[in-house]
CSV table of N, CA and C in Angstrom, one decimal:
chain,number,residue,atom,x,y,z
A,1,MET,N,1.0,-1.1,0.0
A,1,MET,CA,0.0,0.2,-0.1
A,1,MET,C,1.0,1.1,-0.1
A,2,PRO,N,0.4,2.5,-0.3
A,2,PRO,CA,1.3,3.3,-1.0
A,2,PRO,C,1.4,4.3,0.3
A,3,GLU,N,2.5,4.9,0.9
A,3,GLU,CA,2.4,5.8,1.6
A,3,GLU,C,1.2,7.7,1.0
A,4,PRO,N,0.8,7.8,1.7
A,4,PRO,CA,-0.5,8.9,1.3
A,4,PRO,C,1.0,10.1,1.1
A,5,SER,N,1.8,10.3,1.6
A,5,SER,CA,2.1,11.7,0.7
A,5,SER,C,3.3,10.8,0.1
A,6,ASN,N,3.0,10.0,-0.8
A,6,ASN,CA,3.7,9.4,-2.1
A,6,ASN,C,2.1,9.4,-3.3
A,7,VAL,N,0.9,9.2,-2.7
A,7,VAL,CA,-0.7,10.2,-3.2
A,7,VAL,C,-0.5,11.6,-3.6
A,8,ASP,N,-0.3,11.7,-2.5
A,8,ASP,CA,-0.5,13.1,-2.3
A,8,ASP,C,0.4,14.1,-2.6
A,9,GLN,N,1.8,14.3,-3.4
A,9,GLN,CA,2.9,14.6,-4.1
A,9,GLN,C,1.9,13.5,-5.8
A,10,ALA,N,1.9,12.7,-5.8
A,10,ALA,CA,1.7,12.7,-7.3
A,10,ALA,C,0.1,13.0,-8.8
A,11,THR,N,-1.1,13.0,-7.0
A,11,THR,CA,-2.1,13.7,-7.4
A,11,THR,C,-1.5,15.9,-7.1
A,12,GLN,N,-0.4,16.3,-6.5
A,12,GLN,CA,0.2,17.4,-7.6
A,12,GLN,C,0.2,17.5,-8.6
A,13,ALA,N,1.1,17.8,-8.5
A,13,ALA,CA,1.9,17.7,-10.5
A,13,ALA,C,0.6,17.0,-11.4
A,14,VAL,N,-0.1,16.6,-11.0
A,14,VAL,CA,-1.8,16.0,-12.1
A,14,VAL,C,-2.5,17.7,-12.1
A,15,GLU,N,-2.5,18.6,-10.7
A,15,GLU,CA,-4.0,18.7,-10.5
A,15,GLU,C,-3.1,21.2,-11.6
A,16,GLY,N,-2.0,20.5,-11.6
A,16,GLY,CA,-2.4,22.4,-13.1
A,16,GLY,C,-2.4,21.4,-14.4
A,17,LEU,N,-2.8,20.5,-14.3
A,17,LEU,CA,-3.3,19.9,-15.9
A,17,LEU,C,-4.3,20.1,-15.9
A,18,SER,N,-5.6,21.3,-17.5
A,18,SER,CA,-6.4,21.7,-17.5
A,18,SER,C,-7.7,20.2,-18.4
A,19,LEU,N,-7.8,19.9,-18.1
A,19,LEU,CA,-8.3,18.2,-18.9
A,19,LEU,C,-10.4,18.6,-19.9
A,20,GLU,N,-9.3,19.9,-20.0
A,20,GLU,CA,-11.4,20.5,-21.2
A,20,GLU,C,-11.3,20.2,-22.5
A,21,LYS,N,-12.7,19.6,-22.9
A,21,LYS,CA,-12.5,19.1,-23.9
A,21,LYS,C,-12.8,20.1,-24.8
A,22,LYS,N,-11.7,19.9,-26.3
A,22,LYS,CA,-11.8,20.6,-27.2
A,22,LYS,C,-13.3,21.0,-27.8
A,23,PRO,N,-13.9,21.5,-28.3
A,23,PRO,CA,-15.7,21.0,-28.7
A,23,PRO,C,-14.6,20.4,-30.6
A,24,LYS,N,-15.4,20.0,-31.3
A,24,LYS,CA,-14.8,19.2,-32.6
A,24,LYS,C,-14.8,19.6,-33.6
A,25,GLY,N,-14.4,21.0,-34.6
A,25,GLY,CA,-14.3,21.9,-35.5
A,25,GLY,C,-14.6,21.1,-36.9
A,26,ARG,N,-15.5,21.1,-37.4
A,26,ARG,CA,-17.4,20.3,-38.5
A,26,ARG,C,-16.7,21.8,-39.7
A,27,LYS,N,-15.7,21.0,-40.5
A,27,LYS,CA,-15.3,21.9,-41.8
A,27,LYS,C,-16.6,22.5,-42.5
A,28,ALA,N,-16.3,23.4,-42.8
A,28,ALA,CA,-17.4,23.3,-43.2
A,28,ALA,C,-18.0,23.4,-44.9
A,29,GLN,N,-19.2,23.0,-45.3
A,29,GLN,CA,-19.7,23.2,-46.2
A,29,GLN,C,-19.4,24.6,-47.4
A,30,THR,N,-18.8,24.7,-49.1
A,30,THR,CA,-18.8,26.2,-49.2
A,30,THR,C,-20.1,25.6,-50.1
A,31,GLU,N,-20.3,27.5,-50.5
A,31,GLU,CA,-21.6,27.7,-51.3
A,31,GLU,C,-21.9,27.1,-53.1
A,32,GLN,N,-20.1,26.4,-52.6
A,32,GLN,CA,-20.1,26.3,-54.9
A,32,GLN,C,-21.0,24.8,-54.6
A,33,GLU,N,-19.8,24.1,-53.2
A,33,GLU,CA,-20.0,22.5,-53.1
A,33,GLU,C,-21.9,22.4,-52.5
A,34,PHE,N,-21.9,23.0,-52.1
A,34,PHE,CA,-23.8,22.3,-51.4
A,34,PHE,C,-23.9,22.6,-53.0
A,35,ASN,N,-24.6,23.4,-54.3
A,35,ASN,CA,-25.2,23.6,-54.6
A,35,ASN,C,-24.2,22.1,-56.4
A,36,HIS,N,-22.8,22.1,-56.4
A,36,HIS,CA,-22.7,20.6,-57.2
A,36,HIS,C,-23.7,19.7,-57.0
A,37,GLN,N,-22.9,19.2,-55.3
A,37,GLN,CA,-23.8,18.0,-54.4
A,37,GLN,C,-25.4,18.3,-55.1
A,38,LYS,N,-26.2,19.6,-54.6
A,38,LYS,CA,-27.8,19.4,-55.0
A,38,LYS,C,-29.0,19.6,-56.5
A,39,HIS,N,-27.6,19.7,-56.9
A,39,HIS,CA,-27.4,19.2,-58.9
A,39,HIS,C,-27.3,18.4,-59.4
A,40,GLN,N,-26.3,17.7,-58.3
A,40,GLN,CA,-26.1,15.6,-59.0
A,40,GLN,C,-27.6,15.6,-58.4
A,41,PHE,N,-28.0,15.1,-56.9
A,41,PHE,CA,-29.4,15.1,-56.6
A,41,PHE,C,-30.7,15.1,-57.2
A,42,GLN,N,-30.4,16.8,-57.9
A,42,GLN,CA,-31.6,17.2,-58.7
A,42,GLN,C,-31.7,16.1,-60.1
A,43,ALA,N,-30.8,16.1,-60.6
A,43,ALA,CA,-29.9,15.0,-61.6
A,43,ALA,C,-30.7,13.6,-61.5
A,44,SER,N,-29.6,13.5,-60.7
A,44,SER,CA,-29.8,11.5,-60.8
A,44,SER,C,-31.4,11.2,-59.4
A,45,GLY,N,-31.9,12.2,-58.9
A,45,GLY,CA,-32.8,11.9,-58.1
A,45,GLY,C,-32.0,9.8,-57.1
A,46,PRO,N,-33.3,10.6,-56.2
A,46,PRO,CA,-32.8,9.3,-54.5
A,46,PRO,C,-32.6,8.1,-55.5
A,47,ARG,N,-31.9,7.1,-55.0
A,47,ARG,CA,-31.6,5.7,-55.9
A,47,ARG,C,-32.6,4.8,-55.2
A,48,ILE,N,-33.0,3.7,-55.7
A,48,ILE,CA,-33.9,3.4,-55.4
A,48,ILE,C,-33.2,2.5,-55.7
A,49,ASN,N,-33.0,1.2,-54.1
A,49,ASN,CA,-32.8,-0.1,-53.7
A,49,ASN,C,-33.4,-0.9,-54.0
A,50,THR,N,-33.2,-1.9,-55.1
A,50,THR,CA,-33.6,-2.7,-55.5
A,50,THR,C,-33.3,-4.4,-54.3
A,51,SER,N,-33.9,-6.0,-54.7
A,51,SER,CA,-33.2,-6.9,-54.4
A,51,SER,C,-31.8,-6.9,-54.7
A,52,ASP,N,-31.3,-6.6,-56.0
A,52,ASP,CA,-30.0,-7.1,-57.2
A,52,ASP,C,-29.6,-5.4,-57.0
A,53,TRP,N,-29.4,-4.7,-56.0
A,53,TRP,CA,-29.2,-3.1,-56.6
A,53,TRP,C,-27.6,-2.7,-56.5
A,54,LEU,N,-27.2,-3.6,-56.1
A,54,LEU,CA,-26.1,-3.5,-55.3
A,54,LEU,C,-24.3,-4.1,-56.1
A,55,TYR,N,-25.7,-4.9,-57.0
A,55,TYR,CA,-25.0,-5.9,-58.5
A,55,TYR,C,-25.5,-5.2,-59.8
A,56,ASP,N,-26.4,-4.4,-60.0
A,56,ASP,CA,-26.4,-3.8,-60.9
A,56,ASP,C,-25.4,-3.1,-61.9
A,57,SER,N,-25.7,-4.0,-63.0
A,57,SER,CA,-24.0,-3.6,-63.8
A,57,SER,C,-24.7,-2.4,-64.3
A,58,GLU,N,-25.7,-1.2,-65.0
A,58,GLU,CA,-25.5,-0.9,-65.2
A,58,GLU,C,-25.1,0.7,-64.4
A,59,VAL,N,-25.3,0.3,-62.5
A,59,VAL,CA,-24.5,1.0,-61.6
A,59,VAL,C,-23.2,0.9,-61.0
A,60,LEU,N,-22.9,-0.2,-60.9
A,60,LEU,CA,-21.2,-1.2,-61.3
A,60,LEU,C,-20.3,-0.3,-62.7
A,61,GLU,N,-20.6,0.0,-64.1
A,61,GLU,CA,-20.1,0.5,-64.7
A,61,GLU,C,-19.9,2.2,-64.4
A,62,LYS,N,-21.0,2.4,-63.6
A,62,LYS,CA,-20.7,4.3,-63.4
A,62,LYS,C,-20.4,4.6,-62.6
A,63,LEU,N,-19.5,3.8,-61.5
A,63,LEU,CA,-19.3,4.2,-60.6
A,63,LEU,C,-17.8,5.2,-60.9
A,64,ASP,N,-17.7,6.1,-60.2
A,64,ASP,CA,-16.7,6.8,-59.8
A,64,ASP,C,-15.9,7.0,-59.2
A,65,SER,N,-14.6,6.6,-59.0
A,65,SER,CA,-13.6,6.7,-58.1
A,65,SER,C,-13.3,8.1,-57.0
A,66,THR,N,-13.5,9.4,-57.6
A,66,THR,CA,-13.3,10.4,-56.7
A,66,THR,C,-14.8,10.6,-55.6
A,67,LYS,N,-16.1,9.7,-56.0
A,67,LYS,CA,-17.2,9.9,-55.1
A,67,LYS,C,-17.3,9.4,-54.2
A,68,LYS,N,-17.5,9.5,-52.6
A,68,LYS,CA,-16.9,8.4,-51.6
A,68,LYS,C,-18.2,7.4,-51.8
A,69,VAL,N,-19.6,7.6,-51.8
A,69,VAL,CA,-21.0,6.9,-51.7
A,69,VAL,C,-20.2,5.9,-53.2
A,70,ASP,N,-19.9,6.1,-54.2
A,70,ASP,CA,-19.7,5.0,-55.2
A,70,ASP,C,-18.7,4.1,-54.7
A,71,ARG,N,-17.3,4.2,-53.7
A,71,ARG,CA,-16.6,3.5,-53.8
A,71,ARG,C,-17.4,2.1,-52.0
A,72,VAL,N,-17.8,2.8,-52.0
A,72,VAL,CA,-18.5,2.5,-50.2
A,72,VAL,C,-19.7,1.4,-51.1
A,73,HIS,N,-20.0,2.3,-52.1
A,73,HIS,CA,-21.4,1.2,-53.3
A,73,HIS,C,-20.2,-0.8,-53.2
A,74,ILE,N,-19.4,-0.3,-53.6
A,74,ILE,CA,-18.7,-1.2,-54.4
A,74,ILE,C,-17.8,-2.3,-53.0
A,75,LEU,N,-17.6,-2.0,-52.5
A,75,LEU,CA,-17.1,-2.9,-50.9
A,75,LEU,C,-18.4,-3.5,-50.5
A,76,HIS,N,-20.0,-2.1,-49.9
A,76,HIS,CA,-21.2,-3.3,-49.6
A,76,HIS,C,-21.6,-4.2,-51.1
A,77,ALA,N,-21.1,-4.1,-51.9
A,77,ALA,CA,-21.2,-5.5,-52.8
A,77,ALA,C,-20.6,-6.6,-53.0
A,78,CYS,N,-19.6,-6.2,-52.5
A,78,CYS,CA,-18.4,-7.1,-52.3
A,78,CYS,C,-17.7,-8.3,-50.6
A,79,GLU,N,-18.5,-7.3,-49.9
A,79,GLU,CA,-18.7,-7.0,-48.5
A,79,GLU,C,-20.0,-8.6,-48.3
A,80,LYS,N,-21.4,-8.3,-49.1
A,80,LYS,CA,-22.2,-9.3,-49.4
A,80,LYS,C,-22.4,-10.2,-49.9
A,81,ALA,N,-21.6,-9.8,-51.2
A,81,ALA,CA,-21.0,-10.9,-51.7
A,81,ALA,C,-20.4,-12.3,-50.9
A,82,TYR,N,-19.7,-11.5,-50.3
A,82,TYR,CA,-19.4,-12.4,-49.1
A,82,TYR,C,-19.8,-13.2,-48.5
A,83,PHE,N,-20.1,-12.5,-47.6
A,83,PHE,CA,-21.7,-13.1,-46.9
A,83,PHE,C,-22.1,-14.0,-46.9
A,84,CYS,N,-22.9,-14.5,-48.4
A,84,CYS,CA,-24.1,-14.6,-48.5
A,84,CYS,C,-23.6,-15.8,-49.4
A,85,ARG,N,-22.3,-15.7,-49.5
A,85,ARG,CA,-21.1,-17.1,-49.7
A,85,ARG,C,-21.0,-17.5,-50.9
A,86,ASP,N,-21.3,-16.4,-52.2
A,86,ASP,CA,-21.0,-16.6,-53.1
A,86,ASP,C,-19.2,-15.2,-53.5
A,87,TYR,N,-18.6,-17.0,-52.9
A,87,TYR,CA,-17.3,-16.2,-53.7
A,87,TYR,C,-16.7,-16.0,-54.8
A,88,ALA,N,-17.4,-16.8,-55.6
A,88,ALA,CA,-17.2,-16.2,-57.5
A,88,ALA,C,-17.3,-15.0,-57.6
A,89,LYS,N,-18.5,-14.4,-57.1
A,89,LYS,CA,-19.2,-13.0,-57.1
A,89,LYS,C,-17.9,-12.5,-56.6
A,90,CYS,N,-18.2,-12.5,-55.3
A,90,CYS,CA,-17.3,-11.2,-54.8
A,90,CYS,C,-15.6,-11.9,-55.6
A,91,LEU,N,-14.7,-12.1,-55.6
A,91,LEU,CA,-13.8,-11.8,-56.7
A,91,LEU,C,-14.2,-10.4,-58.0
A,92,GLU,N,-15.2,-11.6,-58.6
A,92,GLU,CA,-15.5,-10.9,-59.3
A,92,GLU,C,-16.0,-9.1,-59.4
A,93,LEU,N,-16.8,-9.0,-58.4
A,93,LEU,CA,-16.6,-8.1,-57.7
A,93,LEU,C,-15.5,-7.5,-57.1
A,94,ILE,N,-14.7,-7.8,-56.9
A,94,ILE,CA,-13.2,-6.6,-56.7
A,94,ILE,C,-12.6,-6.9,-56.9
A,95,LEU,N,-12.8,-7.9,-58.6
A,95,LEU,CA,-11.9,-7.1,-59.7
A,95,LEU,C,-12.3,-5.6,-60.2
A,96,VAL,N,-13.7,-5.4,-60.1
A,96,VAL,CA,-14.4,-4.2,-60.9
A,96,VAL,C,-13.6,-3.3,-60.3
A,97,ALA,N,-13.2,-3.1,-58.5
A,97,ALA,CA,-13.3,-2.3,-57.8
A,97,ALA,C,-12.0,-1.6,-57.8
A,98,GLU,N,-11.0,-2.8,-57.9
A,98,GLU,CA,-9.6,-3.2,-57.9
A,98,GLU,C,-9.2,-1.6,-59.4
A,99,LYS,N,-10.9,-2.3,-60.6
A,99,LYS,CA,-10.0,-0.9,-61.8
A,99,LYS,C,-10.7,0.6,-61.7
A,100,LEU,N,-11.8,0.2,-60.6
A,100,LEU,CA,-12.4,1.4,-59.8
A,100,LEU,C,-10.5,2.3,-59.1
A,101,PHE,N,-10.2,1.4,-58.4
A,101,PHE,CA,-9.3,2.2,-57.2
A,101,PHE,C,-8.2,2.3,-58.6
A,102,GLY,N,-8.0,2.2,-59.4
A,102,GLY,CA,-6.2,1.7,-59.8
A,102,GLY,C,-5.4,1.1,-59.8
A,103,VAL,N,-6.3,-0.3,-58.7
A,103,VAL,CA,-5.2,-1.4,-58.6
A,103,VAL,C,-5.1,-2.2,-59.2
A,104,GLU,N,-3.7,-3.2,-58.4
A,104,GLU,CA,-4.2,-5.2,-58.6
A,104,GLU,C,-3.4,-4.9,-57.0
A,105,LEU,N,-3.9,-6.2,-56.8
A,105,LEU,CA,-4.2,-6.0,-55.6
A,105,LEU,C,-3.5,-8.4,-55.3
A,106,GLU,N,-2.2,-8.2,-56.3
A,106,GLU,CA,-2.0,-9.4,-56.5
A,106,GLU,C,-0.3,-9.4,-55.9
A,107,ASP,N,0.0,-8.8,-55.5
A,107,ASP,CA,1.4,-9.0,-55.4
A,107,ASP,C,1.3,-9.1,-53.5
A,108,ASP,N,1.6,-9.8,-53.2
A,108,ASP,CA,1.4,-10.4,-51.6
A,108,ASP,C,2.5,-9.0,-50.9
A,109,ASN,N,3.2,-8.8,-51.1
A,109,ASN,CA,4.1,-8.4,-50.8
A,109,ASN,C,4.1,-6.7,-50.1
A,110,ALA,N,3.9,-6.7,-51.6
A,110,ALA,CA,2.9,-4.8,-51.4
A,110,ALA,C,1.9,-4.2,-50.8
A,111,ASN,N,0.4,-6.3,-51.0
A,111,ASN,CA,0.0,-5.8,-49.9
A,111,ASN,C,0.2,-6.2,-48.4
A,112,ASP,N,1.5,-6.3,-48.5
A,112,ASP,CA,1.6,-6.5,-46.2
A,112,ASP,C,1.9,-5.3,-46.3
A,113,ASN,N,3.1,-4.2,-47.3
A,113,ASN,CA,3.6,-3.8,-47.0
A,113,ASN,C,2.4,-2.3,-47.0
A,114,LEU,N,1.5,-2.9,-48.3
A,114,LEU,CA,0.2,-1.1,-47.7
A,114,LEU,C,-0.3,-1.5,-47.0
A,115,LYS,N,-0.8,-2.7,-46.1
A,115,LYS,CA,-1.4,-3.0,-44.7
A,115,LYS,C,-0.4,-2.4,-43.5
A,116,GLU,N,1.0,-2.8,-43.6
A,116,GLU,CA,1.7,-2.2,-42.5
A,116,GLU,C,1.6,-0.9,-42.1
A,117,GLU,N,1.9,0.1,-43.3
A,117,GLU,CA,1.4,0.8,-43.8
A,117,GLU,C,0.7,2.0,-43.1
A,118,PHE,N,-1.0,2.2,-43.0
A,118,PHE,CA,-2.3,2.3,-44.0
A,118,PHE,C,-1.9,1.6,-42.4
A,119,ALA,N,-1.9,1.2,-41.6
A,119,ALA,CA,-1.7,0.5,-39.7
A,119,ALA,C,-0.9,1.5,-38.7
A,120,ASN,N,0.1,2.2,-39.7
A,120,ASN,CA,1.1,3.3,-38.3
A,120,ASN,C,1.0,4.5,-38.9
A,121,LEU,N,-0.4,4.9,-40.0
A,121,LEU,CA,-0.1,6.1,-39.8
A,121,LEU,C,-1.8,6.6,-38.8
A,122,GLY,N,-2.0,4.9,-38.1
A,122,GLY,CA,-3.6,6.0,-36.7
A,122,GLY,C,-4.4,5.7,-36.7
A,123,ARG,N,-5.5,5.8,-35.7
A,123,ARG,CA,-6.8,6.2,-36.1
A,123,ARG,C,-8.0,7.3,-36.7
A,124,LYS,N,-7.0,8.2,-36.9
A,124,LYS,CA,-7.9,9.3,-37.2
A,124,LYS,C,-7.9,9.2,-39.1
A,125,THR,N,-6.7,8.4,-39.5
A,125,THR,CA,-6.6,8.0,-40.9
A,125,THR,C,-8.1,7.7,-41.2
A,126,LYS,N,-8.1,5.9,-40.4
A,126,LYS,CA,-8.9,5.1,-40.6
A,126,LYS,C,-10.1,5.1,-41.0
A,127,LYS,N,-11.2,6.4,-39.9
A,127,LYS,CA,-12.1,6.4,-40.0
A,127,LYS,C,-11.6,7.4,-41.3
A,128,SER,N,-11.1,7.8,-42.0
A,128,SER,CA,-11.6,9.1,-42.8
A,128,SER,C,-12.1,8.6,-44.7
A,129,SER,N,-12.3,9.6,-45.6
A,129,SER,CA,-13.3,8.4,-46.5
A,129,SER,C,-11.7,8.7,-47.8
A,130,LYS,N,-10.5,8.6,-47.8
A,130,LYS,CA,-9.9,8.4,-48.2
A,130,LYS,C,-10.1,7.3,-48.9
A,131,VAL,N,-9.9,6.6,-50.5
A,131,VAL,CA,-9.1,5.5,-50.8
A,131,VAL,C,-8.1,5.0,-50.3
A,132,GLU,N,-7.0,5.4,-49.5
A,132,GLU,CA,-5.8,3.6,-49.1
A,132,GLU,C,-7.6,3.1,-47.8
A,133,ARG,N,-7.8,4.0,-47.5
A,133,ARG,CA,-9.1,3.1,-46.6
A,133,ARG,C,-9.9,1.9,-47.2
A,134,HIS,N,-10.3,2.8,-48.6
A,134,HIS,CA,-11.0,1.8,-49.3
A,134,HIS,C,-10.0,0.3,-49.7
A,135,VAL,N,-8.9,0.9,-50.3
A,135,VAL,CA,-8.0,-0.3,-50.8
A,135,VAL,C,-7.6,-1.5,-49.3
A,136,VAL,N,-7.7,-1.2,-49.0
A,136,VAL,CA,-7.5,-1.8,-47.8
A,136,VAL,C,-8.1,-2.3,-46.9
A,137,GLU,N,-9.5,-1.9,-47.3
A,137,GLU,CA,-11.0,-2.7,-46.7
A,137,GLU,C,-11.3,-4.3,-47.7
A,138,LEU,N,-10.3,-3.4,-48.9
A,138,LEU,CA,-10.9,-4.6,-49.9
A,138,LEU,C,-9.2,-5.4,-49.8
A,139,LEU,N,-8.7,-5.5,-49.4
A,139,LEU,CA,-7.4,-6.1,-49.5
A,139,LEU,C,-8.3,-7.1,-48.7
A,140,HIS,N,-8.6,-6.6,-48.0
A,140,HIS,CA,-8.6,-7.3,-46.7
A,140,HIS,C,-9.9,-8.7,-46.9
A,141,ILE,N,-11.4,-8.5,-48.0
A,141,ILE,CA,-11.8,-9.0,-48.4
A,141,ILE,C,-12.1,-10.0,-48.6
A,142,LYS,N,-10.4,-9.9,-50.4
A,142,LYS,CA,-9.9,-10.2,-50.9
A,142,LYS,C,-9.5,-11.8,-50.2
A,143,GLU,N,-8.5,-11.7,-49.7
A,143,GLU,CA,-7.7,-12.5,-48.5
A,143,GLU,C,-8.5,-12.8,-48.0
A,144,ALA,N,-9.8,-12.6,-46.8
A,144,ALA,CA,-11.2,-14.0,-46.4
A,144,ALA,C,-11.4,-14.8,-48.2
A,145,CYS,N,-11.8,-14.2,-49.0
A,145,CYS,CA,-12.4,-14.5,-49.7
A,145,CYS,C,-11.3,-15.9,-50.7
A,146,LEU,N,-10.6,-16.1,-50.8
A,146,LEU,CA,-9.9,-16.4,-51.9
A,146,LEU,C,-9.6,-17.7,-49.9
A,147,ARG,N,-9.6,-17.5,-48.4
A,147,ARG,CA,-9.1,-18.6,-47.4
A,147,ARG,C,-10.4,-19.6,-47.6
A,148,ARG,N,-12.3,-18.4,-48.4
A,148,ARG,CA,-12.8,-19.1,-48.0
A,148,ARG,C,-12.5,-21.0,-49.4
A,149,MET,N,-12.8,-20.2,-50.5
A,149,MET,CA,-12.6,-20.8,-51.7
A,149,MET,C,-11.2,-21.8,-51.2
A,150,ALA,N,-10.8,-21.6,-51.5
A,150,ALA,CA,-9.7,-23.0,-50.6
A,150,ALA,C,-10.1,-24.0,-49.3
A,151,GLN,N,-11.1,-23.4,-49.1
A,151,GLN,CA,-11.2,-25.2,-47.7
A,151,GLN,C,-11.7,-24.8,-48.6
A,152,ILE,N,-13.1,-25.0,-49.2
A,152,ILE,CA,-14.4,-25.5,-50.4
A,152,ILE,C,-14.2,-26.7,-50.8
């Protein structure tokens, strides 16, 4: 059991620290960005989700790597195929995603380096909408799919 005087000395060092929580500042959207987004929605309208909307070839052909919604769409399609145990479809969609992201996930050494670099960047980057995060997620799905296919 520590001496009370030792505890008091330790707490005195901490007393001067400020524990104020800083409010998170959200990046404001410019009027131009808002109008562009509004125009996109008015041109295309809301997306109608049918039972196979994730696999719709017309939608998959029009995906744009600069739009987060499109990048997430192809990832969700890969994930759905994987969890429905349609591994051939999953690998087919991964090829579409590789073209969309402009990467080739065939080199195991490069893939390991990619995962390691991404892990070293820290938690904040992992939550961002950057393409790197989506590529690493795609790589994880591909590896899991190939493992499952090897078990069959």
